[in-house]
Every structure is written in structure tokens, then in C-alpha cells.
Amino acid sequence: MKILKSSIRVPIRFSETDAMGVVWHGNYLKFFEDAREQFGRDYGIEYLDVHAQGYFIPIVKSEISHKTSIFYGEEAVVNIILEKHDSAKIVFRYEVMNNTTKQVAATGMTMQVFMFVSDRTLELIKPEFYAAWEEAQNWIDA
């Protein structure tokens, strides 16, 4: 399998924790979003670039496995991997590390598809602009 990697550091704010000072489970999806945005900046394919080509890329599937806690005042590092697929889908895998303890706090996956902005119908074939972007990347063998 071919992949691309990126990562982002996320300081844990008070507003992201529950009454025990632990990162609330729903915030992991936000951390995944932060990582996708960083990935887009790193590889030159941001959400607005996709939209300018006439597409939305909604998430159709997400998974999270929680392993250990991250607490207020600590820092998370979100490692993100894009898997290269032949079909018209975008699959990211995530590893959220507690940068203070160096333990894996969570792992996860999101799957996105291409939808036309014009009529919100599903694109079943990989869009040309995305295929060209993929071709220009230096993919890593996993």
C-alpha cells in the first residue's frame, strides 16, 4: 500500500476536557479534523482547493478506538496517514499520542467521498484534479 504522512501538535485546552480533566471523547474527531487540515497544508490540497474544483468531500465513515487518557495541560500529537486507493474515496488513518506520556491515546479512521457542489450527487469516479494531485506525490511504501 502507498501512503503519505503528516502530523500536528495539539495543546489540550480546558474547554476540551470533561469534569475529570480528561479529553472528552468527542474531541478526538476534532483532532482528526485538525490533522486533515494540516495534511492539506503540507501537501497542497486544502478543503478550499477541493471546493474550487467543484467538490465537497464529506465523511461517510469514522472510527475511533480509545486507549489511554490525555489531560488538561498536556499535549497531543496527531499522526495522520493517507492511504492511496484506486476508487473515488479518501481514507485517512490516525494515531493520537499523548506527547507528555508518549502513550497512544487513540487510533482511528475516516473515509470521505467526492460529492458535486452543483447538485450534491456522489461522484463515482475519482475526479481528474485529485488523480493528478495523487500522481504528483512522492508516495511511501507501507
mmCIF file with all atom_site columns, C-alpha atoms in Angstrom, residues 11 106 118 122-123 125 132:
data_model
loop_
_atom_site.group_PDB
_atom_site.id
_atom_site.type_symbol
_atom_site.label_atom_id
_atom_site.label_alt_id
_atom_site.label_comp_id
_atom_site.label_asym_id
_atom_site.label_entity_id
_atom_site.label_seq_id
_atom_site.pdbx_PDB_ins_code
_atom_site.Cartn_x
_atom_site.Cartn_y
_atom_site.Cartn_z
_atom_site.occupancy
_atom_site.B_iso_or_equiv
_atom_site.pdbx_formal_charge
_atom_site.auth_seq_id
_atom_site.auth_comp_id
_atom_site.auth_asym_id
_atom_site.auth_atom_id
_atom_site.pdbx_PDB_model_num
ATOM 1 C CA . PRO A 1 11  ? -2.213  21.590 23.167  1.00 0.00 ? 11  PRO A CA 1
ATOM 2 C CA . ALA A 1 106 ? -6.470  6.783  20.412  1.00 0.00 ? 106 ALA A CA 1
ATOM 3 C CA . SER A 1 118 ? -23.600 21.784 -8.005  1.00 0.00 ? 118 SER A CA 1
ATOM 4 C CA . LEU A 1 122 ? -21.990 11.395 -5.433  1.00 0.00 ? 122 LEU A CA 1
ATOM 5 C CA . GLU A 1 123 ? -19.044 11.202 -7.840  1.00 0.00 ? 123 GLU A CA 1
ATOM 6 C CA . ILE A 1 125 ? -15.109 8.100  -10.474 1.00 0.00 ? 125 ILE A CA 1
ATOM 7 C CA . ALA A 1 132 ? -3.419  14.483 -10.964 1.00 0.00 ? 132 ALA A CA 1
#
